[in-house]
Amino acid sequence: MDFEFTEEQKMLKDMAYRFAQAEFAPLVKECDEKEKYMPEIRKKAAQNGLVGAWLPEEYGGSGAGILGNAIIAEELSKVDMGQGLNIIIATFGCEAIYQYGSEEQKKQYLPPICRGEQVSAGAFTEPNAGTDVAGYKTRAVKDGDDYVINGNKMFITNGTVCDFMVVQCITNPEEKKHNSFSLIIVPADAKGVTRNKIHGKMGIRASNTAEIAFEDVRVPQTNLVGKEGNGFRQLVHLFDTTRVIVGAQAIGLSEACLETSIKYVKERTVFGAPLGSFQITQMKLTEMAIKIEALRGLVYKAAWLIDEGRPDYTLAAMAKFFGGETAVFCANYAVELHGGYGYIDEYPVQKWYRDAKILELYEGPKEAEIMTIGRVLQAR
Ligand SMILES: Cc1cc2nc3c(=O)[nH]c(=O)nc-3n(C[C@H](O)[C@H](O)[C@H](O)COP(=O)(O)OP(=O)(O)OC[C@H]3O[C@@H](n4cnc5c(N)ncnc54)[C@H](O)[C@@H]3O)c2cc1C
């Protein structure tokens, strides 16, 4: 067993952190306040090999694998989770194209994203069904050589800035629920697509989130990803990867909370002594550090297993669940340790407190992970 990163991974880690510090650290507050999405940063990140690095070189990536992508997500999230998300999720939905798409689709859709020229979105959640993936209603009906799509999607990251979306649709309503779905690639500028940015998010406000309506949207049947009727299983497998990356975001944010808190408790004096000299403070820092270290183990192992060709969806669910819990826990302690200063925007901890909560919600709320893990435990 080897717990060491390779030299390449160490370099990637260092480069991602330095990129985040140089390119978006100064803009964090402004982008949070103004809900500002910065395409320039994503493009520059792509030029530095940070977008789609998980993909093999033939599709524009650098073959860094999911562990490499987790390292990038962690380092970017240490500086800002919103900007980091814009870079990490620029390829969202493409996991399915890479896994199940035709060679032609892979060559057409993946390299432009890695070059920073395009952005994708994964459009799955609907206004009336999120966690219940089998409850989606968007319908794609065959007509000649096309599919005609009708329905609505909700909370779609990159929704108004993407060039194309991978959309979960019902194509085979006559089949049992889990065999009735398919993933279909839809160009964002297709006739009948309406996209509206959602404003007023609690955190990750530098990211773009939208609701999308599809009204008689026509796309060629060649835009189907993989086999018709396999969409549900494809989406569930996509979570194997994306949940690990959410866990990695959580490591980054939690680390930022811990490092900032350590610095603060050394400087702040209470009752005539440094705040850090009190055992209660030490306990808080210790609990944060232990959780972060344990989370690292889960995330890196889950990522490594994917790269080994042995994805473990239970471990991915654990990484996501524990990631969300750890980030919320650490952000909460960071605010507490900063006292009143933690509640105002002089320090970044109030923002991290707001950002952290999304890690317990997107890619399925923690209840979805509990269902996955609970089922597996009892089936053993
Ligand atoms: C900022 C942001 C970005 C997002 N990006 C994307 C994206 O790019 N693409 C996309 O498709 N979706 C995206 N989502 C959607 C996200 O994945 C869903 O919001 C999430 O899966 C929950 O679905 P829901 O909101 O419909 O909640 P619901 O499914 O209505 O659930 C509501 C709450 O009920 C509880 N719950 C659910 N199921 C159970 C259960 N079985 N037992 C007990 N309690 C339960 C949970 O606490 C849950 O939070 C995003 C959401 C946000 C907020």
GROMACS .gro file of C-alpha atoms and ligand atoms in nm:
model
  433
    1MET     CA    1   0.000   0.000   0.000
    2ASP     CA    2   0.141   0.336  -0.105
    3PHE     CA    3  -0.006   0.656   0.040
    4GLU     CA    4   0.233   0.886  -0.151
    5PHE     CA    5   0.119   1.094  -0.447
    6THR     CA    6   0.333   1.050  -0.757
    7GLU     CA    7   0.563   1.337  -0.861
    8GLU     CA    8   0.310   1.431  -1.133
    9GLN     CA    9   0.027   1.442  -0.879
   10LYS     CA   10   0.234   1.656  -0.643
   11MET     CA   11   0.308   1.897  -0.928
   12LEU     CA   12  -0.059   1.906  -1.028
   13LYS     CA   13  -0.159   1.981  -0.668
   14ASP     CA   14   0.092   2.262  -0.642
   15MET     CA   15  -0.001   2.406  -0.980
   16ALA     CA   16  -0.378   2.398  -0.912
   17TYR     CA   17  -0.334   2.578  -0.580
   18ARG     CA   18  -0.102   2.840  -0.726
   19PHE     CA   19  -0.345   2.895  -1.017
   20ALA     CA   20  -0.635   2.949  -0.776
   21GLN     CA   21  -0.436   3.191  -0.561
   22ALA     CA   22  -0.318   3.392  -0.859
   23GLU     CA   23  -0.633   3.393  -1.070
   24PHE     CA   24  -0.930   3.402  -0.841
   25ALA     CA   25  -0.833   3.469  -0.481
   26PRO     CA   26  -0.856   3.848  -0.536
   27LEU     CA   27  -1.203   3.816  -0.696
   28VAL     CA   28  -1.374   3.590  -0.443
   29LYS     CA   29  -1.563   3.860  -0.255
   30GLU     CA   30  -1.677   4.050  -0.563
   31CYS     CA   31  -1.798   3.737  -0.742
   32ASP     CA   32  -1.984   3.624  -0.431
   33GLU     CA   33  -2.154   3.960  -0.384
   34LYS     CA   34  -2.242   4.011  -0.751
   35GLU     CA   35  -2.313   3.644  -0.839
   36LYS     CA   36  -2.049   3.683  -1.109
   37TYR     CA   37  -1.954   3.388  -1.330
   38MET     CA   38  -1.606   3.439  -1.479
   39PRO     CA   39  -1.560   3.253  -1.811
   40GLU     CA   40  -1.211   3.401  -1.849
   41ILE     CA   41  -1.089   3.214  -1.542
   42ARG     CA   42  -1.228   2.885  -1.671
   43LYS     CA   43  -1.063   2.942  -2.010
   44LYS     CA   44  -0.729   3.019  -1.848
   45ALA     CA   45  -0.767   2.711  -1.628
   46ALA     CA   46  -0.820   2.507  -1.944
   47GLN     CA   47  -0.502   2.650  -2.096
   48ASN     CA   48  -0.324   2.531  -1.781
   49GLY     CA   49  -0.462   2.180  -1.820
   50LEU     CA   50  -0.705   2.202  -1.527
   51VAL     CA   51  -1.028   2.146  -1.723
   52GLY     CA   52  -1.106   1.785  -1.807
   53ALA     CA   53  -0.764   1.671  -1.684
   54TRP     CA   54  -0.927   1.339  -1.592
   55LEU     CA   55  -0.978   1.255  -1.961
   56PRO     CA   56  -0.719   1.067  -2.164
   57GLU     CA   57  -0.495   1.278  -2.389
   58GLU     CA   58  -0.669   1.161  -2.707
   59TYR     CA   59  -0.983   1.346  -2.589
   60GLY     CA   60  -0.803   1.658  -2.475
   61GLY     CA   61  -0.728   1.571  -2.112
   62SER     CA   62  -0.395   1.492  -1.954
   63GLY     CA   63  -0.478   1.142  -1.833
   64ALA     CA   64  -0.469   1.255  -1.470
   65GLY     CA   65  -0.765   1.030  -1.395
   66ILE     CA   66  -1.027   1.084  -1.129
   67LEU     CA   67  -0.763   1.102  -0.855
   68GLY     CA   68  -0.597   1.383  -1.050
   69ASN     CA   69  -0.933   1.556  -1.085
   70ALA     CA   70  -0.996   1.515  -0.713
   71ILE     CA   71  -0.660   1.676  -0.639
   72ILE     CA   72  -0.753   1.972  -0.863
   73ALA     CA   73  -1.100   2.003  -0.703
   74GLU     CA   74  -0.948   2.000  -0.355
   75GLU     CA   75  -0.687   2.266  -0.428
   76LEU     CA   76  -0.925   2.500  -0.612
   77SER     CA   77  -1.190   2.464  -0.340
   78LYS     CA   78  -0.932   2.561  -0.079
   79VAL     CA   79  -0.933   2.906  -0.236
   80ASP     CA   80  -1.292   2.930  -0.358
   81MET     CA   81  -1.545   2.655  -0.408
   82GLY     CA   82  -1.758   2.856  -0.652
   83GLN     CA   83  -1.475   2.936  -0.894
   84GLY     CA   84  -1.336   2.588  -0.842
   85LEU     CA   85  -1.671   2.440  -0.935
   86ASN     CA   86  -1.677   2.640  -1.260
   87ILE     CA   87  -1.352   2.475  -1.360
   88ILE     CA   88  -1.427   2.125  -1.233
   89ILE     CA   89  -1.783   2.111  -1.365
   90ALA     CA   90  -1.706   2.254  -1.708
   91THR     CA   91  -1.717   1.892  -1.826
   92PHE     CA   92  -2.036   1.796  -1.636
   93GLY     CA   93  -2.235   1.530  -1.821
   94CYS     CA   94  -1.929   1.440  -2.028
   95GLU     CA   95  -1.853   1.153  -1.789
   96ALA     CA   96  -2.145   0.979  -1.965
   97ILE     CA   97  -2.020   1.068  -2.313
   98TYR     CA   98  -1.676   0.937  -2.222
   99GLN     CA   99  -1.811   0.614  -2.069
  100TYR     CA  100  -2.094   0.533  -2.307
  101GLY     CA  101  -2.077   0.767  -2.606
  102SER     CA  102  -1.967   0.676  -2.958
  103GLU     CA  103  -1.612   0.750  -3.071
  104GLU     CA  104  -1.754   1.025  -3.289
  105GLN     CA  105  -1.929   1.189  -2.992
  106LYS     CA  106  -1.615   1.170  -2.778
  107LYS     CA  107  -1.404   1.333  -3.051
  108GLN     CA  108  -1.667   1.600  -3.117
  109TYR     CA  109  -1.762   1.703  -2.763
  110LEU     CA  110  -1.471   1.641  -2.527
  111PRO     CA  111  -1.163   1.820  -2.675
  112PRO     CA  112  -1.329   2.166  -2.716
  113ILE     CA  113  -1.417   2.163  -2.344
  114CYS     CA  114  -1.064   2.071  -2.242
  115ARG     CA  115  -0.935   2.354  -2.462
  116GLY     CA  116  -1.167   2.597  -2.282
  117GLU     CA  117  -1.371   2.673  -2.595
  118GLN     CA  118  -1.690   2.507  -2.475
  119VAL     CA  119  -1.873   2.413  -2.156
  120SER     CA  120  -2.119   2.132  -2.092
  121ALA     CA  121  -2.401   2.080  -1.844
  122GLY     CA  122  -2.564   1.772  -1.698
  123ALA     CA  123  -2.939   1.837  -1.698
  124PHE     CA  124  -3.106   1.575  -1.481
  125THR     CA  125  -3.298   1.735  -1.190
  126GLU     CA  126  -3.652   1.855  -1.258
  127PRO     CA  127  -3.875   2.102  -1.073
  128ASN     CA  128  -4.074   1.816  -0.919
  129ALA     CA  129  -3.809   1.545  -0.883
  130GLY     CA  130  -3.446   1.561  -0.778
  131THR     CA  131  -3.344   1.284  -0.541
  132ASP     CA  132  -3.593   1.047  -0.701
  133VAL     CA  133  -3.410   1.001  -1.028
  134ALA     CA  134  -3.678   0.761  -1.153
  135GLY     CA  135  -3.938   1.037  -1.110
  136TYR     CA  136  -3.814   1.258  -1.395
  137LYS     CA  137  -4.077   1.342  -1.657
  138THR     CA  138  -3.893   1.507  -1.948
  139ARG     CA  139  -3.995   1.317  -2.257
  140ALA     CA  140  -3.812   1.249  -2.587
  141VAL     CA  141  -4.031   1.112  -2.868
  142LYS     CA  142  -3.895   0.975  -3.193
  143ASP     CA  143  -4.000   1.157  -3.507
  144GLY     CA  144  -3.828   1.058  -3.832
  145ASP     CA  145  -3.454   1.069  -3.765
  146ASP     CA  146  -3.497   1.300  -3.465
  147TYR     CA  147  -3.601   1.304  -3.102
  148VAL     CA  148  -3.849   1.575  -3.004
  149ILE     CA  149  -3.795   1.676  -2.641
  150ASN     CA  150  -4.044   1.837  -2.402
  151GLY     CA  151  -3.998   1.902  -2.032
  152ASN     CA  152  -3.827   2.113  -1.767
  153LYS     CA  153  -3.498   2.088  -1.580
  154MET     CA  154  -3.409   2.269  -1.259
  155PHE     CA  155  -3.091   2.381  -1.078
  156ILE     CA  156  -2.866   2.307  -1.375
  157THR     CA  157  -2.507   2.417  -1.318
  158ASN     CA  158  -2.367   2.602  -1.623
  159GLY     CA  159  -2.727   2.618  -1.749
  160THR     CA  160  -2.706   2.960  -1.919
  161VAL     CA  161  -2.336   2.943  -2.008
  162CYS     CA  162  -2.310   2.594  -2.155
  163ASP     CA  163  -2.275   2.503  -2.521
  164PHE     CA  164  -2.449   2.168  -2.488
  165MET     CA  165  -2.624   1.960  -2.225
  166VAL     CA  166  -2.653   1.592  -2.154
  167VAL     CA  167  -3.024   1.558  -2.075
  168GLN     CA  168  -3.202   1.274  -1.897
  169CYS     CA  169  -3.524   1.197  -2.088
  170ILE     CA  170  -3.789   0.927  -2.095
  171THR     CA  171  -3.763   0.756  -2.433
  172ASN     CA  172  -3.932   0.425  -2.354
  173PRO     CA  173  -4.235   0.491  -2.133
  174GLU     CA  174  -4.372   0.143  -2.202
  175GLU     CA  175  -4.074  -0.010  -2.019
  176LYS     CA  176  -4.033  -0.044  -1.640
  177LYS     CA  177  -3.924   0.291  -1.489
  178HIS     CA  178  -3.554   0.209  -1.469
  179ASN     CA  179  -3.544   0.099  -1.833
  180SER     CA  180  -3.738   0.395  -1.967
  181PHE     CA  181  -3.468   0.665  -1.960
  182SER     CA  182  -3.197   0.773  -2.202
  183LEU     CA  183  -2.928   1.040  -2.201
  184ILE     CA  184  -2.942   1.270  -2.502
  185ILE     CA  185  -2.703   1.549  -2.604
  186VAL     CA  186  -2.886   1.876  -2.670
  187PRO     CA  187  -2.711   2.185  -2.811
  188ALA     CA  188  -2.784   2.481  -2.585
  189ASP     CA  189  -2.887   2.696  -2.881
  190ALA     CA  190  -3.136   2.441  -3.021
  191LYS     CA  191  -3.474   2.589  -3.113
  192GLY     CA  192  -3.720   2.552  -2.824
  193VAL     CA  193  -3.460   2.563  -2.543
  194THR     CA  194  -3.525   2.842  -2.289
  195ARG     CA  195  -3.267   2.903  -2.016
  196ASN     CA  196  -3.305   3.131  -1.715
  197LYS     CA  197  -3.038   3.198  -1.456
  198ILE     CA  198  -3.141   3.132  -1.096
  199HIS     CA  199  -3.046   3.416  -0.862
  200GLY     CA  200  -3.019   3.432  -0.485
  201LYS     CA  201  -2.818   3.120  -0.406
  202MET     CA  202  -2.697   3.091  -0.047
  203GLY     CA  203  -2.341   2.998  -0.147
  204ILE     CA  204  -2.116   2.912  -0.446
  205ARG     CA  205  -2.256   3.229  -0.597
  206ALA     CA  206  -1.976   3.256  -0.854
  207SER     CA  207  -2.121   2.947  -1.022
  208ASN     CA  208  -2.398   2.956  -1.279
  209THR     CA  209  -2.725   2.778  -1.202
  210ALA     CA  210  -3.031   2.778  -1.425
  211GLU     CA  211  -3.373   2.641  -1.498
  212ILE     CA  212  -3.423   2.511  -1.849
  213ALA     CA  213  -3.738   2.448  -2.051
  214PHE     CA  214  -3.752   2.223  -2.358
  215GLU     CA  215  -4.041   2.287  -2.592
  216ASP     CA  216  -4.052   2.068  -2.902
  217VAL     CA  217  -3.674   2.065  -2.913
  218ARG     CA  218  -3.557   1.861  -3.210
  219VAL     CA  219  -3.221   1.680  -3.205
  220PRO     CA  220  -3.095   1.397  -3.428
  221GLN     CA  221  -3.122   1.046  -3.287
  222THR     CA  222  -2.745   1.022  -3.325
  223ASN     CA  223  -2.729   1.246  -3.015
  224LEU     CA  224  -2.833   0.951  -2.799
  225VAL     CA  225  -2.554   0.858  -2.555
  226GLY     CA  226  -2.504   0.482  -2.553
  227LYS     CA  227  -2.807   0.256  -2.574
  228GLU     CA  228  -3.166   0.368  -2.553
  229GLY     CA  229  -3.320   0.272  -2.217
  230ASN     CA  230  -2.987   0.277  -2.032
  231GLY     CA  231  -3.007   0.637  -1.907
  232PHE     CA  232  -3.100   0.556  -1.550
  233ARG     CA  233  -2.808   0.318  -1.500
  234GLN     CA  234  -2.571   0.556  -1.680
  235LEU     CA  235  -2.672   0.839  -1.449
  236VAL     CA  236  -2.631   0.628  -1.137
  237HIS     CA  237  -2.280   0.525  -1.252
  238LEU     CA  238  -2.197   0.887  -1.326
  239PHE     CA  239  -2.249   0.951  -0.953
  240ASP     CA  240  -1.961   0.708  -0.882
  241THR     CA  241  -1.730   0.974  -1.018
  242THR     CA  242  -1.905   1.300  -0.941
  243ARG     CA  243  -1.968   1.217  -0.576
  244VAL     CA  244  -1.597   1.155  -0.524
  245ILE     CA  245  -1.525   1.498  -0.666
  246VAL     CA  246  -1.780   1.653  -0.428
  247GLY     CA  247  -1.589   1.480  -0.147
  248ALA     CA  248  -1.270   1.640  -0.279
  249GLN     CA  249  -1.432   1.985  -0.282
  250ALA     CA  250  -1.520   1.921   0.082
  251ILE     CA  251  -1.156   1.846   0.171
  252GLY     CA  252  -1.047   2.177   0.019
  253LEU     CA  253  -1.312   2.387   0.192
  254SER     CA  254  -1.261   2.210   0.526
  255GLU     CA  255  -0.885   2.262   0.505
  256ALA     CA  256  -0.934   2.631   0.442
  257CYS     CA  257  -1.157   2.647   0.752
  258LEU     CA  258  -0.898   2.468   0.964
  259GLU     CA  259  -0.596   2.668   0.844
  260THR     CA  260  -0.774   3.001   0.887
  261SER     CA  261  -0.898   2.898   1.232
  262ILE     CA  262  -0.549   2.793   1.347
  263LYS     CA  263  -0.411   3.129   1.241
  264TYR     CA  264  -0.692   3.315   1.417
  265VAL     CA  265  -0.676   3.131   1.751
  266LYS     CA  266  -0.303   3.206   1.773
  267GLU     CA  267  -0.370   3.578   1.733
  268ARG     CA  268  -0.693   3.625   1.928
  269THR     CA  269  -0.672   3.676   2.304
  270VAL     CA  270  -0.959   3.582   2.536
  271PHE     CA  271  -0.951   3.595   2.917
  272GLY     CA  272  -0.593   3.719   2.896
  273ALA     CA  273  -0.459   3.419   2.702
  274PRO     CA  274  -0.442   3.311   2.337
  275LEU     CA  275  -0.771   3.150   2.226
  276GLY     CA  276  -0.568   2.850   2.106
  277SER     CA  277  -0.438   2.780   2.456
  278PHE     CA  278  -0.781   2.667   2.578
  279GLN     CA  279  -0.852   2.296   2.561
  280ILE     CA  280  -1.199   2.350   2.415
  281THR     CA  281  -1.036   2.532   2.123
  282GLN     CA  282  -0.780   2.254   2.079
  283MET     CA  283  -1.061   2.000   2.079
  284LYS     CA  284  -1.239   2.187   1.800
  285LEU     CA  285  -0.924   2.206   1.587
  286THR     CA  286  -0.850   1.840   1.659
  287GLU     CA  287  -1.195   1.724   1.557
  288MET     CA  288  -1.168   1.923   1.235
  289ALA     CA  289  -0.825   1.781   1.156
  290ILE     CA  290  -0.929   1.420   1.224
  291LYS     CA  291  -1.237   1.447   1.006
  292ILE     CA  292  -1.037   1.604   0.721
  293GLU     CA  293  -0.773   1.331   0.738
  294ALA     CA  294  -1.038   1.057   0.742
  295LEU     CA  295  -1.215   1.222   0.450
  296ARG     CA  296  -0.891   1.227   0.251
  297GLY     CA  297  -0.864   0.851   0.295
  298LEU     CA  298  -1.219   0.795   0.169
  299VAL     CA  299  -1.196   1.032  -0.127
  300TYR     CA  300  -0.852   0.925  -0.249
  301LYS     CA  301  -0.935   0.556  -0.217
  302ALA     CA  302  -1.267   0.596  -0.401
  303ALA     CA  303  -1.089   0.797  -0.675
  304TRP     CA  304  -0.804   0.549  -0.699
  305LEU     CA  305  -1.047   0.258  -0.736
  306ILE     CA  306  -1.218   0.433  -1.029
  307ASP     CA  307  -0.881   0.483  -1.197
  308GLU     CA  308  -0.806   0.115  -1.135
  309GLY     CA  309  -1.125   0.027  -1.323
  310ARG     CA  310  -1.300  -0.090  -1.005
  311PRO     CA  311  -1.544   0.189  -0.916
  312ASP     CA  312  -1.714   0.136  -0.580
  313TYR     CA  313  -2.040   0.328  -0.561
  314THR     CA  314  -2.077   0.265  -0.187
  315LEU     CA  315  -1.739   0.422  -0.119
  316ALA     CA  316  -1.825   0.711  -0.353
  317ALA     CA  317  -2.148   0.763  -0.159
  318MET     CA  318  -1.951   0.753   0.168
  319ALA     CA  319  -1.700   1.008   0.035
  320LYS     CA  320  -1.981   1.241  -0.064
  321PHE     CA  321  -2.180   1.193   0.257
  322PHE     CA  322  -1.882   1.235   0.487
  323GLY     CA  323  -1.751   1.518   0.270
  324GLY     CA  324  -2.068   1.723   0.314
  325GLU     CA  325  -2.082   1.648   0.685
  326THR     CA  326  -1.715   1.738   0.736
  327ALA     CA  327  -1.736   2.064   0.542
  328VAL     CA  328  -2.047   2.179   0.729
  329PHE     CA  329  -1.888   2.075   1.059
  330CYS     CA  330  -1.559   2.255   0.989
  331ALA     CA  331  -1.727   2.570   0.856
  332ASN     CA  332  -1.947   2.581   1.165
  333TYR     CA  333  -1.647   2.556   1.399
  334ALA     CA  334  -1.455   2.810   1.192
  335VAL     CA  335  -1.736   3.063   1.237
  336GLU     CA  336  -1.760   2.983   1.610
  337LEU     CA  337  -1.386   3.023   1.663
  338HIS     CA  338  -1.394   3.361   1.491
  339GLY     CA  339  -1.680   3.473   1.718
  340GLY     CA  340  -1.857   3.788   1.599
  341TYR     CA  341  -1.586   3.838   1.337
  342GLY     CA  342  -1.690   3.503   1.192
  343TYR     CA  343  -2.034   3.643   1.125
  344ILE     CA  344  -1.925   3.942   0.917
  345ASP     CA  345  -1.748   3.954   0.584
  346GLU     CA  346  -1.417   4.078   0.721
  347TYR     CA  347  -1.319   3.709   0.730
  348PRO     CA  348  -1.408   3.449   0.468
  349VAL     CA  349  -1.546   3.195   0.714
  350GLN     CA  350  -1.907   3.321   0.686
  351LYS     CA  351  -1.886   3.255   0.311
  352TRP     CA  352  -1.745   2.908   0.363
  353TYR     CA  353  -2.033   2.839   0.604
  354ARG     CA  354  -2.276   2.929   0.322
  355ASP     CA  355  -2.077   2.742   0.056
  356ALA     CA  356  -2.041   2.423   0.261
  357LYS     CA  357  -2.412   2.340   0.272
  358ILE     CA  358  -2.436   2.266  -0.100
  359LEU     CA  359  -2.204   1.968  -0.047
  360GLU     CA  360  -2.486   1.803   0.148
  361LEU     CA  361  -2.739   1.876  -0.124
  362TYR     CA  362  -2.616   1.844  -0.481
  363GLU     CA  363  -2.524   1.517  -0.650
  364GLY     CA  364  -2.806   1.380  -0.437
  365PRO     CA  365  -2.874   1.493  -0.080
  366LYS     CA  366  -2.716   1.296   0.204
  367GLU     CA  367  -3.038   1.095   0.239
  368ALA     CA  368  -2.972   0.953  -0.109
  369GLU     CA  369  -2.626   0.839   0.000
  370ILE     CA  370  -2.771   0.689   0.317
  371MET     CA  371  -3.016   0.490   0.103
  372THR     CA  372  -2.731   0.360  -0.115
  373ILE     CA  373  -2.503   0.269   0.174
  374GLY     CA  374  -2.785   0.128   0.390
  375ARG     CA  375  -2.907  -0.099   0.112
  376VAL     CA  376  -2.561  -0.236   0.043
  377LEU     CA  377  -2.485  -0.299   0.411
  378GLN     CA  378  -2.800  -0.507   0.449
  379ALA     CA  379  -2.742  -0.700   0.127
  380ARG     CA  380  -2.405  -0.827   0.246
  381LIG     C1  381  -2.646   2.501  -0.664
  381LIG     C2  382  -2.704   2.374  -0.719
  381LIG     C3  383  -2.646   2.315  -0.831
  381LIG     C4  384  -2.702   2.200  -0.886
  381LIG     N1  385  -2.650   2.148  -1.003
  381LIG     C5  386  -2.718   2.050  -1.067
  381LIG     C6  387  -2.680   2.009  -1.200
  381LIG     O1  388  -2.583   2.059  -1.257
  381LIG     N2  389  -2.754   1.914  -1.261
  381LIG     C7  390  -2.863   1.857  -1.203
  381LIG     O2  391  -2.926   1.772  -1.266
  381LIG     N3  392  -2.901   1.892  -1.077
  381LIG     C8  393  -2.832   1.988  -1.009
  381LIG     N4  394  -2.872   2.027  -0.884
  381LIG     C9  395  -2.987   1.964  -0.822
  381LIG    C10  396  -2.952   1.880  -0.701
  381LIG     O3  397  -2.880   1.767  -0.737
  381LIG    C11  398  -3.087   1.850  -0.631
  381LIG     O4  399  -3.132   1.971  -0.575
  381LIG    C12  400  -3.076   1.741  -0.530
  381LIG     O5  401  -3.051   1.619  -0.592
  381LIG    C13  402  -3.204   1.730  -0.446
  381LIG     O6  403  -3.315   1.725  -0.527
  381LIG     P1  404  -3.441   1.823  -0.493
  381LIG     O7  405  -3.389   1.959  -0.480
  381LIG     O8  406  -3.547   1.799  -0.593
  381LIG     O9  407  -3.490   1.774  -0.351
  381LIG     P2  408  -3.597   1.660  -0.321
  381LIG    O10  409  -3.570   1.537  -0.398
  381LIG    O11  410  -3.733   1.720  -0.330
  381LIG    O12  411  -3.566   1.634  -0.169
  381LIG    C14  412  -3.585   1.735  -0.070
  381LIG    C15  413  -3.521   1.688   0.058
  381LIG    O13  414  -3.591   1.574   0.105
  381LIG    C16  415  -3.504   1.485   0.170
  381LIG     N5  416  -3.516   1.352   0.107
  381LIG    C17  417  -3.512   1.321  -0.025
  381LIG     N6  418  -3.527   1.191  -0.043
  381LIG    C18  419  -3.542   1.134   0.082
  381LIG    C19  420  -3.560   1.003   0.130
  381LIG     N7  421  -3.569   0.899   0.047
  381LIG     N8  422  -3.573   0.985   0.263
  381LIG    C20  423  -3.568   1.089   0.350
  381LIG     N9  424  -3.548   1.216   0.308
  381LIG    C21  425  -3.535   1.239   0.177
  381LIG    C22  426  -3.363   1.544   0.157
  381LIG    O14  427  -3.330   1.612   0.275
  381LIG    C23  428  -3.376   1.640   0.043
  381LIG    O15  429  -3.282   1.746   0.051
  381LIG    C24  430  -2.814   2.140  -0.825
  381LIG    C25  431  -2.870   2.197  -0.710
  381LIG    C26  432  -2.817   2.314  -0.659
  381LIG    C27  433  -2.883   2.375  -0.539
   0.00000   0.00000   0.00000
